PDB file of C-alpha atoms in Angstrom:
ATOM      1  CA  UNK A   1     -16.718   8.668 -19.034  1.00 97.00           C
ATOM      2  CA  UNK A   2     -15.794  11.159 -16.201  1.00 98.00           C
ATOM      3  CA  UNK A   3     -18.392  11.357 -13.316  1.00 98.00           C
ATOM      4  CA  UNK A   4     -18.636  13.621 -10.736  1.00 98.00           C
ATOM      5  CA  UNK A   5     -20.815  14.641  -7.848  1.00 98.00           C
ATOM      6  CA  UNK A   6     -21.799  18.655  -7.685  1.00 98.00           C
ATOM      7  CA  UNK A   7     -23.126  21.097  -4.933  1.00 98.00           C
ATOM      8  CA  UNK A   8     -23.416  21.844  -1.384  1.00 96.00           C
ATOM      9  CA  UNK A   9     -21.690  19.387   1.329  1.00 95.00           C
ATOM     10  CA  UNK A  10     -24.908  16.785   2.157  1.00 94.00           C
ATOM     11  CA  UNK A  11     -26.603  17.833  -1.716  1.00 96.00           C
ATOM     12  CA  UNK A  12     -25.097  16.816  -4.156  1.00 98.00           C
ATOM     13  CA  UNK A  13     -26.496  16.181  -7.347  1.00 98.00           C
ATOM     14  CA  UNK A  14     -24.806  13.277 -10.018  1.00 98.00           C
ATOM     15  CA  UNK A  15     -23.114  14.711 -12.742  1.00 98.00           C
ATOM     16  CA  UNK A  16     -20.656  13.986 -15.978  1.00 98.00           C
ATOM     17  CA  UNK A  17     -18.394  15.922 -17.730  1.00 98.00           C
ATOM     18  CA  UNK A  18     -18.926  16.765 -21.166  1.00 97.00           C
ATOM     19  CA  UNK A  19     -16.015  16.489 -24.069  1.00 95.00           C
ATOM     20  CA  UNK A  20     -15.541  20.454 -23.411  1.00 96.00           C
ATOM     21  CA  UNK A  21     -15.487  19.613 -19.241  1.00 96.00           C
ATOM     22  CA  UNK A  22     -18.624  21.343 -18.591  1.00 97.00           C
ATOM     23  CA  UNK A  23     -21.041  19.577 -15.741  1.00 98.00           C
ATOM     24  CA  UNK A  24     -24.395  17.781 -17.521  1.00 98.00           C
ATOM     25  CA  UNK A  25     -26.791  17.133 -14.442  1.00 98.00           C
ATOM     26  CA  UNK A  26     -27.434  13.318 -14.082  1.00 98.00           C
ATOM     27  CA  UNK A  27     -30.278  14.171 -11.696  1.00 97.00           C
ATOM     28  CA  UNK A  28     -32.884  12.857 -13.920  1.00 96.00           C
ATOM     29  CA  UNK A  29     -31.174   9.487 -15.006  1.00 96.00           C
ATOM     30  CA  UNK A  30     -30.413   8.705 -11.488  1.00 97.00           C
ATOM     31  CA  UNK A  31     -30.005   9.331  -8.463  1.00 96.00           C
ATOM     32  CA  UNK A  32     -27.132   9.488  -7.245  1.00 98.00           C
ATOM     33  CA  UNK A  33     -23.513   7.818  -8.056  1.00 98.00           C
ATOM     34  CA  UNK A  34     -23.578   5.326  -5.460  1.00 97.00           C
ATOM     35  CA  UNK A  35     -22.887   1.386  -4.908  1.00 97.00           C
ATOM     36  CA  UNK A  36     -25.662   0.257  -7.113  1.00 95.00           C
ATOM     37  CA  UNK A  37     -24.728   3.010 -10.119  1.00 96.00           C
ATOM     38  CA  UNK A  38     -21.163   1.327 -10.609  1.00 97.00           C
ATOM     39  CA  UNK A  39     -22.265  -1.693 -11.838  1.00 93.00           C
ATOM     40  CA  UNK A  40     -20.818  -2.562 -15.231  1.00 93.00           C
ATOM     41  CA  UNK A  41     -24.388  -2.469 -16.813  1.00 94.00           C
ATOM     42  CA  UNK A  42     -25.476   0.726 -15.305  1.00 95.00           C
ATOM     43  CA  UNK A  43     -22.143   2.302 -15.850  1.00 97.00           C
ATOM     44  CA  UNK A  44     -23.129   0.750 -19.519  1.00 96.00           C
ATOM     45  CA  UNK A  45     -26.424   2.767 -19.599  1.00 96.00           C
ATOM     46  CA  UNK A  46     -24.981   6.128 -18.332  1.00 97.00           C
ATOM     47  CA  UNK A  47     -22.234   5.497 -21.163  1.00 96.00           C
ATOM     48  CA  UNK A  48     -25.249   5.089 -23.813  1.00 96.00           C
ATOM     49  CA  UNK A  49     -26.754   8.905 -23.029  1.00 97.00           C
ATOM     50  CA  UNK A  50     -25.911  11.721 -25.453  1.00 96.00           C
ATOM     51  CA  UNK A  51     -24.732  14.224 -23.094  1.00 96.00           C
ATOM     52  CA  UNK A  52     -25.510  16.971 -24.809  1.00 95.00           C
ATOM     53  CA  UNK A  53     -29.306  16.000 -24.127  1.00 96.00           C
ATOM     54  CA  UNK A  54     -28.611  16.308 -20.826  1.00 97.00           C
ATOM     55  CA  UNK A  55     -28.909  19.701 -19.276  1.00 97.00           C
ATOM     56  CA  UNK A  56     -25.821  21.702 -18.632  1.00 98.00           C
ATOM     57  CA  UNK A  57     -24.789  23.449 -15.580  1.00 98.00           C
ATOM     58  CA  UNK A  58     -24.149  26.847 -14.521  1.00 94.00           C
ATOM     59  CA  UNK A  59     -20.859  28.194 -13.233  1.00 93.00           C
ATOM     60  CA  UNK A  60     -18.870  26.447 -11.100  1.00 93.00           C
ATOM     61  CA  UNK A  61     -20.305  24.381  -8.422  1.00 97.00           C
ATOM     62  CA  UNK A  62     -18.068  22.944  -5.672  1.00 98.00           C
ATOM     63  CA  UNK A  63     -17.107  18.922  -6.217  1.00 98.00           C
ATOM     64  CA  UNK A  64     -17.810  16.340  -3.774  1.00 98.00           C
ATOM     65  CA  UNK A  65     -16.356  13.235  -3.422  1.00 98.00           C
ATOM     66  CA  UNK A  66     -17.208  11.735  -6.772  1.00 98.00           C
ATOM     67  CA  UNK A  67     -19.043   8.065  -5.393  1.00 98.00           C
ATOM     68  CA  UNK A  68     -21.332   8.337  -2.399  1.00 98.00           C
ATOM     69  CA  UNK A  69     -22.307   5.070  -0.069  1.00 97.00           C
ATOM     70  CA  UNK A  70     -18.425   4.055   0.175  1.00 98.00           C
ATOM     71  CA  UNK A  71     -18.119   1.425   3.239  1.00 97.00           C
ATOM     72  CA  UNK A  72     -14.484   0.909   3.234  1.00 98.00           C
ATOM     73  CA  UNK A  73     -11.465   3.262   2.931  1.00 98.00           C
ATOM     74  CA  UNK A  74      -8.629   1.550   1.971  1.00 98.00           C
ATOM     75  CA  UNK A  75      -5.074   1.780   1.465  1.00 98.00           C
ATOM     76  CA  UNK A  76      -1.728   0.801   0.473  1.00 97.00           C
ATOM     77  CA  UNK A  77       1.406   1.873   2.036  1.00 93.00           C
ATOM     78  CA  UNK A  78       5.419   2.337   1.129  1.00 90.00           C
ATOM     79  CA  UNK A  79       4.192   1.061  -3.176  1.00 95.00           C
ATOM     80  CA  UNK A  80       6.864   2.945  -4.317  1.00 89.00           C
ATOM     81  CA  UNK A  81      10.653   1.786  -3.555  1.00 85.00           C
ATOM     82  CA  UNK A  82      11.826   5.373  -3.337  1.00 80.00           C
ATOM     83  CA  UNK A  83       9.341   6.235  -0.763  1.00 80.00           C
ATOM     84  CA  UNK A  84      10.135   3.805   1.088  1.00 80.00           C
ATOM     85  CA  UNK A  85      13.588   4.548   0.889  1.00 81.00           C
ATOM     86  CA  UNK A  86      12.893   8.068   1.685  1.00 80.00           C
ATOM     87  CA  UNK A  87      10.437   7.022   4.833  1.00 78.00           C
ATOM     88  CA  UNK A  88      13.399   4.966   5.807  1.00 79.00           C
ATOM     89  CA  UNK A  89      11.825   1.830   5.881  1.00 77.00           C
ATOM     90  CA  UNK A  90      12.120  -1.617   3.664  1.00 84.00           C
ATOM     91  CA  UNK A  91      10.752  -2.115   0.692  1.00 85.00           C
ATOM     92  CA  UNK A  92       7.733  -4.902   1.525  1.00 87.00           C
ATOM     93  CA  UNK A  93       7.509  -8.068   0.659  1.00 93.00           C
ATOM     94  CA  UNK A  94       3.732  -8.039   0.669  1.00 95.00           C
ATOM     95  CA  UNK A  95       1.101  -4.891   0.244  1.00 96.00           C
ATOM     96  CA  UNK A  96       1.010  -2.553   3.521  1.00 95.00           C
ATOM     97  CA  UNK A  97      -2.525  -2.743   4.031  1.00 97.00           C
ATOM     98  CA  UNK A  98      -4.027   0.003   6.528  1.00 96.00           C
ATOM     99  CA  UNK A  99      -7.128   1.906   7.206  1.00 96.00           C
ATOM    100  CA  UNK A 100      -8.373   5.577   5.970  1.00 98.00           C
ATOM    101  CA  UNK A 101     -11.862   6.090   7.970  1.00 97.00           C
ATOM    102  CA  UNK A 102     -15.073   7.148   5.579  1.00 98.00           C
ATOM    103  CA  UNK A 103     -14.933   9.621   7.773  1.00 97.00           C
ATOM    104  CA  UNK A 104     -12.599  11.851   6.397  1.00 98.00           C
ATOM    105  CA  UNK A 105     -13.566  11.412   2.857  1.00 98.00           C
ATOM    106  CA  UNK A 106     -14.493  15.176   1.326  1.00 97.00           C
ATOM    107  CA  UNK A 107     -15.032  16.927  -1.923  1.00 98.00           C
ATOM    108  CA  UNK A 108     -11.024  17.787  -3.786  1.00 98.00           C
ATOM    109  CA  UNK A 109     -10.838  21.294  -3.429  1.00 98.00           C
ATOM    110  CA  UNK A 110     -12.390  21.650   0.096  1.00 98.00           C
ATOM    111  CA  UNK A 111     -10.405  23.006   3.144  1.00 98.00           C
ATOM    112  CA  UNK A 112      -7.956  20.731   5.002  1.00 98.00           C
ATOM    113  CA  UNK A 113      -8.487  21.099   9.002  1.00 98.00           C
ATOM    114  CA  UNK A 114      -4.632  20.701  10.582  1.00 98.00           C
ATOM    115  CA  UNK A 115      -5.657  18.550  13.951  1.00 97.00           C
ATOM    116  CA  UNK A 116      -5.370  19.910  17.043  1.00 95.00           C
ATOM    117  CA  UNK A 117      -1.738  19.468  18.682  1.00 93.00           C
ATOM    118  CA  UNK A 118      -0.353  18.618  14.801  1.00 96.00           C
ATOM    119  CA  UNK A 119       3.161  18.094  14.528  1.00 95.00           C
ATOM    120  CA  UNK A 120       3.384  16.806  11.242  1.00 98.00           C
ATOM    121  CA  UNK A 121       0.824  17.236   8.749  1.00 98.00           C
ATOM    122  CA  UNK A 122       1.983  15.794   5.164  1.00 98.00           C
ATOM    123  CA  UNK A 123       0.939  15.721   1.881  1.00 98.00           C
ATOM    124  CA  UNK A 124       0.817  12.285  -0.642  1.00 98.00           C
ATOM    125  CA  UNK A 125      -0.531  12.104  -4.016  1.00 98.00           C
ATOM    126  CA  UNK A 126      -2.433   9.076  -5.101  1.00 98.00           C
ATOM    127  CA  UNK A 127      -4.276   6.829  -7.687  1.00 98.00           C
ATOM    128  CA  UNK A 128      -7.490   5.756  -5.797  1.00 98.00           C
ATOM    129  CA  UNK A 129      -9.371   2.836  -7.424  1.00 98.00           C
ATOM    130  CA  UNK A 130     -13.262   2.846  -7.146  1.00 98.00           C
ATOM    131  CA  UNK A 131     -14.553  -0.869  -7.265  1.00 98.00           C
ATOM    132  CA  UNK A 132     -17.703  -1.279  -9.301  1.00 98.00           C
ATOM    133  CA  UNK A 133     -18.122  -5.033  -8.808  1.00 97.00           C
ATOM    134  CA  UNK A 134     -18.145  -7.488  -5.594  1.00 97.00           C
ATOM    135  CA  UNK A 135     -14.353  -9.320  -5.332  1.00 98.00           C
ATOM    136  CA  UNK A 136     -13.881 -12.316  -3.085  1.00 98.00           C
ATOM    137  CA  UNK A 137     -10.978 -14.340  -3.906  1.00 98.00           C
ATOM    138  CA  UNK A 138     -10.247 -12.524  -7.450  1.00 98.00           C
ATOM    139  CA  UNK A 139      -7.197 -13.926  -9.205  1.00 98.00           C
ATOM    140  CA  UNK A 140      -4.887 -11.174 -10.535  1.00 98.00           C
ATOM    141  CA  UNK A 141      -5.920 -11.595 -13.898  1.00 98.00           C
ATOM    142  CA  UNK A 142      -9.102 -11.206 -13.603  1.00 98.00           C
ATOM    143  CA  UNK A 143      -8.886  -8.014 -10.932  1.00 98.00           C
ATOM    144  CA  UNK A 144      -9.186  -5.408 -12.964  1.00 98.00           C
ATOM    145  CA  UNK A 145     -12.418  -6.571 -14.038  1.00 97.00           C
ATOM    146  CA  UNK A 146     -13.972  -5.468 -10.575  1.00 98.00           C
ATOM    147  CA  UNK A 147     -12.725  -1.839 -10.895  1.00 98.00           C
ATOM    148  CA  UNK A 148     -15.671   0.858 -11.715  1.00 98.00           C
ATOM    149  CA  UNK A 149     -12.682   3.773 -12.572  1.00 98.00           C
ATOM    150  CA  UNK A 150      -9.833   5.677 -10.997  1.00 98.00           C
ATOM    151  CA  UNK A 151      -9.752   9.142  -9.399  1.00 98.00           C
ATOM    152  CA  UNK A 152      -6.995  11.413  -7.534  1.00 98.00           C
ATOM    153  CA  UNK A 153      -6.827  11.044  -3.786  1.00 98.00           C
ATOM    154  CA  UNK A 154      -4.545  13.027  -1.452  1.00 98.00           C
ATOM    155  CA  UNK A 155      -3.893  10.476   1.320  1.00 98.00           C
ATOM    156  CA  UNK A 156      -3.305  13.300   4.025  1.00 98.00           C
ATOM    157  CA  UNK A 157      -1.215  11.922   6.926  1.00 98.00           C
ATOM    158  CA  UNK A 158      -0.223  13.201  10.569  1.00 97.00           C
ATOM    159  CA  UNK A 159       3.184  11.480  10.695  1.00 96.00           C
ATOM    160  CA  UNK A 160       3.746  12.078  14.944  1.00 96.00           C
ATOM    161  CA  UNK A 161       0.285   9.986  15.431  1.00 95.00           C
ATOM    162  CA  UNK A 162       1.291   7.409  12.146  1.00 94.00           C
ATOM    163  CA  UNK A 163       4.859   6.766  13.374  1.00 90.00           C
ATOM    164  CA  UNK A 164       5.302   7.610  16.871  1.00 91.00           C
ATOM    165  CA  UNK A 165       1.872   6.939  18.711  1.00 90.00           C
ATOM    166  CA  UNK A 166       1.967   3.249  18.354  1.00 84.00           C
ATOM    167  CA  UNK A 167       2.593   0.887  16.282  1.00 83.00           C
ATOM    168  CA  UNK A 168      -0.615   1.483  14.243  1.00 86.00           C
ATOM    169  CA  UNK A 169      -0.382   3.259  11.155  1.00 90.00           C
ATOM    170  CA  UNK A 170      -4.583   4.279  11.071  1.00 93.00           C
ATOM    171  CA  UNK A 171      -3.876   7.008  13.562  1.00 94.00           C
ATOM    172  CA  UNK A 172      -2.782   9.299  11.472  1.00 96.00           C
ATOM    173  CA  UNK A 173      -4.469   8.940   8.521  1.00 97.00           C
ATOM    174  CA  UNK A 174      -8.075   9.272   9.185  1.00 97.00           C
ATOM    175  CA  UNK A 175      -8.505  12.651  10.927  1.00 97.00           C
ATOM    176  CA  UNK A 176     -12.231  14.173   9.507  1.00 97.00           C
ATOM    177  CA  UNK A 177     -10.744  15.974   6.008  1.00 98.00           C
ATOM    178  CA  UNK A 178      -7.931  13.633   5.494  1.00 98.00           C
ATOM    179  CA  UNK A 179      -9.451  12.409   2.427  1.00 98.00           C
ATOM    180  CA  UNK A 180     -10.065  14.690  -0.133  1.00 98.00           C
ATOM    181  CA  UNK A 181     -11.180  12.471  -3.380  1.00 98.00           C
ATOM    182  CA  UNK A 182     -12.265  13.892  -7.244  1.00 97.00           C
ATOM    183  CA  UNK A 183     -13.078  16.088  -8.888  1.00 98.00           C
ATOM    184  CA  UNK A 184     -14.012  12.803 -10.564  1.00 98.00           C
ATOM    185  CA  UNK A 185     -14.626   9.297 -11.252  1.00 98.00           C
ATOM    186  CA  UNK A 186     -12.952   8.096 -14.624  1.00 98.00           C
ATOM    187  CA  UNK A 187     -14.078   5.009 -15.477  1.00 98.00           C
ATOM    188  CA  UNK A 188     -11.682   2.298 -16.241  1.00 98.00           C
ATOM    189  CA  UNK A 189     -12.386   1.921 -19.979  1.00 97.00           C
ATOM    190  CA  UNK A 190     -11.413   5.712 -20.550  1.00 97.00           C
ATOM    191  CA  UNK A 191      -8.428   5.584 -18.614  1.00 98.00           C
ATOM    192  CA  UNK A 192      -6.997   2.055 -20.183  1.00 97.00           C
ATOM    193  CA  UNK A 193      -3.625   1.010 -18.346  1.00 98.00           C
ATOM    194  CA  UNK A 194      -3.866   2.173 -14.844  1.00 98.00           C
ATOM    195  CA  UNK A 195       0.125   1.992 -14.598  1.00 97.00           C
ATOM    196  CA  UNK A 196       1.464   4.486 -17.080  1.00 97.00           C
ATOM    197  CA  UNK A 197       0.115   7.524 -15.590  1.00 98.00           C
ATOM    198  CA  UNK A 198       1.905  10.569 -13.926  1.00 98.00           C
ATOM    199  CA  UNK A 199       1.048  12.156 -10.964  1.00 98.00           C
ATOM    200  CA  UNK A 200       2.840  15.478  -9.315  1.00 98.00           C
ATOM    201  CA  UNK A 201       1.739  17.775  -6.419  1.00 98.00           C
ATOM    202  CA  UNK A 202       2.600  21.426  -5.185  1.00 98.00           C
ATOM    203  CA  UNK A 203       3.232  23.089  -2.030  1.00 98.00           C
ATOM    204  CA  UNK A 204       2.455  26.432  -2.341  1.00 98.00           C
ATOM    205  CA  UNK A 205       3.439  26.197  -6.267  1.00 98.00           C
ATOM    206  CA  UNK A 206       6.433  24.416  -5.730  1.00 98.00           C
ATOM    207  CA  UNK A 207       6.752  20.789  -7.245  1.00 98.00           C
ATOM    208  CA  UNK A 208       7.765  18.179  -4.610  1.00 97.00           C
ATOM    209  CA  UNK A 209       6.158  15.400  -5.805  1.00 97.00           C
ATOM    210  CA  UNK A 210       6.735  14.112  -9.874  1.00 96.00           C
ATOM    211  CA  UNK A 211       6.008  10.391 -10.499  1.00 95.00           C
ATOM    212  CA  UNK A 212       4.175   7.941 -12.714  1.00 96.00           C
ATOM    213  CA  UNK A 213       2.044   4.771 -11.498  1.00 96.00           C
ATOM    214  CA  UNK A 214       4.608   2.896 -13.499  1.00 95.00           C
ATOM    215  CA  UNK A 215       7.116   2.702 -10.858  1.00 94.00           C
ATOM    216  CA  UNK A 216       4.432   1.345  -8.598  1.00 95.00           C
ATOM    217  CA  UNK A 217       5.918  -2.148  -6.568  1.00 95.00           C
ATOM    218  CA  UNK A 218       2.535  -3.856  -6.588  1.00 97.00           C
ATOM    219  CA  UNK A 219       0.124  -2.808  -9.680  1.00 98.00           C
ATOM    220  CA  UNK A 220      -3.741  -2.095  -9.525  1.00 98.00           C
ATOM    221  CA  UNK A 221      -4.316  -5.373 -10.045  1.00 98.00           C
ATOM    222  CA  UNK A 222      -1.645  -6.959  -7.663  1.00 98.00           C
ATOM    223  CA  UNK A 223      -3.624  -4.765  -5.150  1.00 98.00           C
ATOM    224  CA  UNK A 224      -6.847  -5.862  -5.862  1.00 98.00           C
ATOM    225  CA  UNK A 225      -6.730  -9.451  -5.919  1.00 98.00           C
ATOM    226  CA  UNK A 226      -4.680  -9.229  -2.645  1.00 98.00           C
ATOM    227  CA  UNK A 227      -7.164  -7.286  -0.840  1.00 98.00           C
ATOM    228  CA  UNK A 228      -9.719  -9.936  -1.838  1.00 98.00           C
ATOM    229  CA  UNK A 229      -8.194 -12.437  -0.039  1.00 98.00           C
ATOM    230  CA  UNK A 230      -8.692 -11.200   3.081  1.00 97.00           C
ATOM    231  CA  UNK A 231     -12.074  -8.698   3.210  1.00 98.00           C
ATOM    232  CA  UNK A 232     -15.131  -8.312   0.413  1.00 98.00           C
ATOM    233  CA  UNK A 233     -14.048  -5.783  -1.879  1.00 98.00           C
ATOM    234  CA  UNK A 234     -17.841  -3.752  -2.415  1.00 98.00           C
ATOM    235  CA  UNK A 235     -19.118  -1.701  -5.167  1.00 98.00           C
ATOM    236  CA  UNK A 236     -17.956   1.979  -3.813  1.00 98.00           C
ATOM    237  CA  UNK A 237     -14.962   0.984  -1.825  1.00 98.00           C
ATOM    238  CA  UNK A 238     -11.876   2.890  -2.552  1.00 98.00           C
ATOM    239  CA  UNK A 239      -8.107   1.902  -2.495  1.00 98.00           C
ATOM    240  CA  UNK A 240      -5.792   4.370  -3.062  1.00 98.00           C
ATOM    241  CA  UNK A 241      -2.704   2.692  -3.530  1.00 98.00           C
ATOM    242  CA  UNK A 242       0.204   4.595  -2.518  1.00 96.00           C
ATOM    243  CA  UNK A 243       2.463   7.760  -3.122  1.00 96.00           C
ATOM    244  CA  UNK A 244       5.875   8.510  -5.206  1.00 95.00           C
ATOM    245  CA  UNK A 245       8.853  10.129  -2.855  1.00 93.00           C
ATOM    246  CA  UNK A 246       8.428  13.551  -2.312  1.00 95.00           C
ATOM    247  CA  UNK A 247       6.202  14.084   1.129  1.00 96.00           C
ATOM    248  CA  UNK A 248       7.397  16.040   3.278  1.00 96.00           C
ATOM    249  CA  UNK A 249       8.810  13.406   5.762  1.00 93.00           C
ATOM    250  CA  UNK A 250      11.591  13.171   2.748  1.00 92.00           C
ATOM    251  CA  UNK A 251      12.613  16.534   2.141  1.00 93.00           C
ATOM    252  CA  UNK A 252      16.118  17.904   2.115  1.00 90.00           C
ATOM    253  CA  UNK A 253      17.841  18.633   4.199  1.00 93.00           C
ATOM    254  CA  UNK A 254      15.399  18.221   7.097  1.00 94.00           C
ATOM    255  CA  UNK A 255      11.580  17.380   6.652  1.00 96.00           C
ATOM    256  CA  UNK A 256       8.384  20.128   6.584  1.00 95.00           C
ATOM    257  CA  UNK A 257       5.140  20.176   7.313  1.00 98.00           C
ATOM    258  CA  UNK A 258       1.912  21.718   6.084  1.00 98.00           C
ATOM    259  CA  UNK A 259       1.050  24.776   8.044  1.00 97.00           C
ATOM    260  CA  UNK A 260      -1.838  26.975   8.267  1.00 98.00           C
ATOM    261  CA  UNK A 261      -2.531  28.607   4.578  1.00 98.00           C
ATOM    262  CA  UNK A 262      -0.462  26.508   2.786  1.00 98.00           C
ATOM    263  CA  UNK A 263      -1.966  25.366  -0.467  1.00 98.00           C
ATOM    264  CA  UNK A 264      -1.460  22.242  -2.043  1.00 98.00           C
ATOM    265  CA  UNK A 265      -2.607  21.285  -5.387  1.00 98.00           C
ATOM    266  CA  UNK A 266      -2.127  17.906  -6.926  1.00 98.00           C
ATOM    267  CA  UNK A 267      -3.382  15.584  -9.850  1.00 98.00           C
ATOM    268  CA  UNK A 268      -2.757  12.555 -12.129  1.00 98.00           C
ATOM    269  CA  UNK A 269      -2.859  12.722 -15.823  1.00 98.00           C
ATOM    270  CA  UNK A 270      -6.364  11.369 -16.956  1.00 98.00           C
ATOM    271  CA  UNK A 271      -8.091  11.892 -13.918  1.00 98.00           C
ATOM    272  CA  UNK A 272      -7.870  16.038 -12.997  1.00 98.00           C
ATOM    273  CA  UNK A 273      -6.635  18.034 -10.643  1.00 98.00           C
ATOM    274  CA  UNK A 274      -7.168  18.985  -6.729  1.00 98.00           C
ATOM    275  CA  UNK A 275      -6.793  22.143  -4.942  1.00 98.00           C
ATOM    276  CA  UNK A 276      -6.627  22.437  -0.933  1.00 98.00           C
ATOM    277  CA  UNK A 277      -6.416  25.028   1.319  1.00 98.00           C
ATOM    278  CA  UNK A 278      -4.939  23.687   4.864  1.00 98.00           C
ATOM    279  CA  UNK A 279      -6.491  25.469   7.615  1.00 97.00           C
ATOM    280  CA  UNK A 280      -5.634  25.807  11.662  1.00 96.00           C
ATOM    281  CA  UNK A 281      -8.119  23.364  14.415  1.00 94.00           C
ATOM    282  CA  UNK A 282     -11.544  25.208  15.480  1.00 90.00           C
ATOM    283  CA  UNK A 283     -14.236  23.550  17.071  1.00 85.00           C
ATOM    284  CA  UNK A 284     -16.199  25.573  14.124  1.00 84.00           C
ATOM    285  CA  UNK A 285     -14.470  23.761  11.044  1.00 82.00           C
ATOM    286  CA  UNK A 286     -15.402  20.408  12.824  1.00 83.00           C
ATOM    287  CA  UNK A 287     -19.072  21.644  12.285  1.00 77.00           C
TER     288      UNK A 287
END
């Protein structure tokens, strides 16, 4: 089952995607997809509707981030070996844990504001997990049990105010559009095995990112049960849980950044596709 969230920033109505990938309006079953909709008994019930009772809508609204109510933002970094080669930096031992603020979260194919002063502006394609079930202390074998469904995130990242404004990665990561999420929430039963899936994003139609979550160092459920340990995992949190090589920190022979009109589009096989423009710093984007 693919949810989604349709309309105006602030509006947005619940939706699901029909087997053609047309928009049914959830409006009157709930309403909206939030905390309490991601249980695995409501998910259950929203499974059970016919969806071609429900009524279909026009054109081609924009997406917004596909779960509303998310508390916590959080991510994984350096989860694949050959980004962390190209990032030159170790593989880990453990998960890099770090922060995204809710902040940033926005719909997939809205703009991208470059901050003001931005030096380095980068792109990273990744498989966000939407939890749908309370996890303290989960045991990996049971973590996948707590996961609502997947969706595409690009984990935008400043790399000057990541790398070289501290030793706190959190800078650069949660500037206000940083965290474009959708078009949808896949739930975990339609997507099956969260680790054979491949990914790929374009810069201005050229491919610099091709990968599959099967070359991930910890899995979905690694991830999961190790974030448990150490914070309450809520209904509506997100991880996204890190990027193949490819960014633009790793490009030959010297790096690039995202600029002012680039487009980038991105997806992961399952779970759709994103499109962003990347715009300059105005006072009136931040509105």
């Amino acid at each position: 089952m693919k949810l989604c969230r349709f309309g105006s920033a602030g509006r947005e109505k619940p939706g699901l995607i029909d087997a053609d990938g047309r928009i049914r309006d959830l409006s009157a079953e709930i309403d909206d997809i939030d905390p309490t909709t991601l249980t695995p008994s409501r998910l259950a019930k929203l499974a059970a509707l016919d969806p071609a009772a429900l009524p279909l809508v026009d054109g081609s609204p924009r997406y917004g981030v596909p779960v509303s109510g998310t508390r916590k933002f959080v991510a994984i970094g350096l989860n694949y070996a050959d980004h962390a080669a190209e990032s030159n930096l170790p593989i880990p031992e453990e998960p890099v844990v770090f922060n995204k603020w809710v902040s940033c979260l926005q719909g997939p194919n809205d703009d991208v504001i470059i901050p003001r002063d931005s030096q380095k502006t980068d792109w990273e394609v990744e498989l966000g997990v939407v939890i749908g079930k309370r996890a303290n202390y989960v045991e990996e074998a049971d973590a996948l049990g707590h996961v609502a469904g997947y969706c595409v995130v690009n984990d935008v990242s400043e790399r000057h105010w990541q790398t070289e404004r501290g030793p706190t990665w959190d800078k650069g990561k949660g500037f206000p559009t940083f965290g474009p999420v959708g078009p949808w929430l896949v739930t975990a039963d339609e997507v099956g095995d969260p680790q054979a899936l491949k990914m790929w994003l374009d810069v201005n139609g050229k491919r610099v990112q091709d990968g599959s979550t099967a070359t991930m160092i910890f899995t979905v459920a690694q991830i999961v049960a190790y974030c448990s340990q150490f914070m309450t995992l809520e209904p509506g949190d997100i991880i996204t849980t890190g990027t193949p090589p490819g960014v633009g920190l790793g490009q030959k022979p010297e790096p690039w950044y995202l600029k002012p009109g680039d487009v980038v589009t991105l997806g992961i096989e399952k779970l759709g596709e994103q499109r962003q423009r990347f715009v300059a710093f105005s006072p009136e984007a931040l509105a």
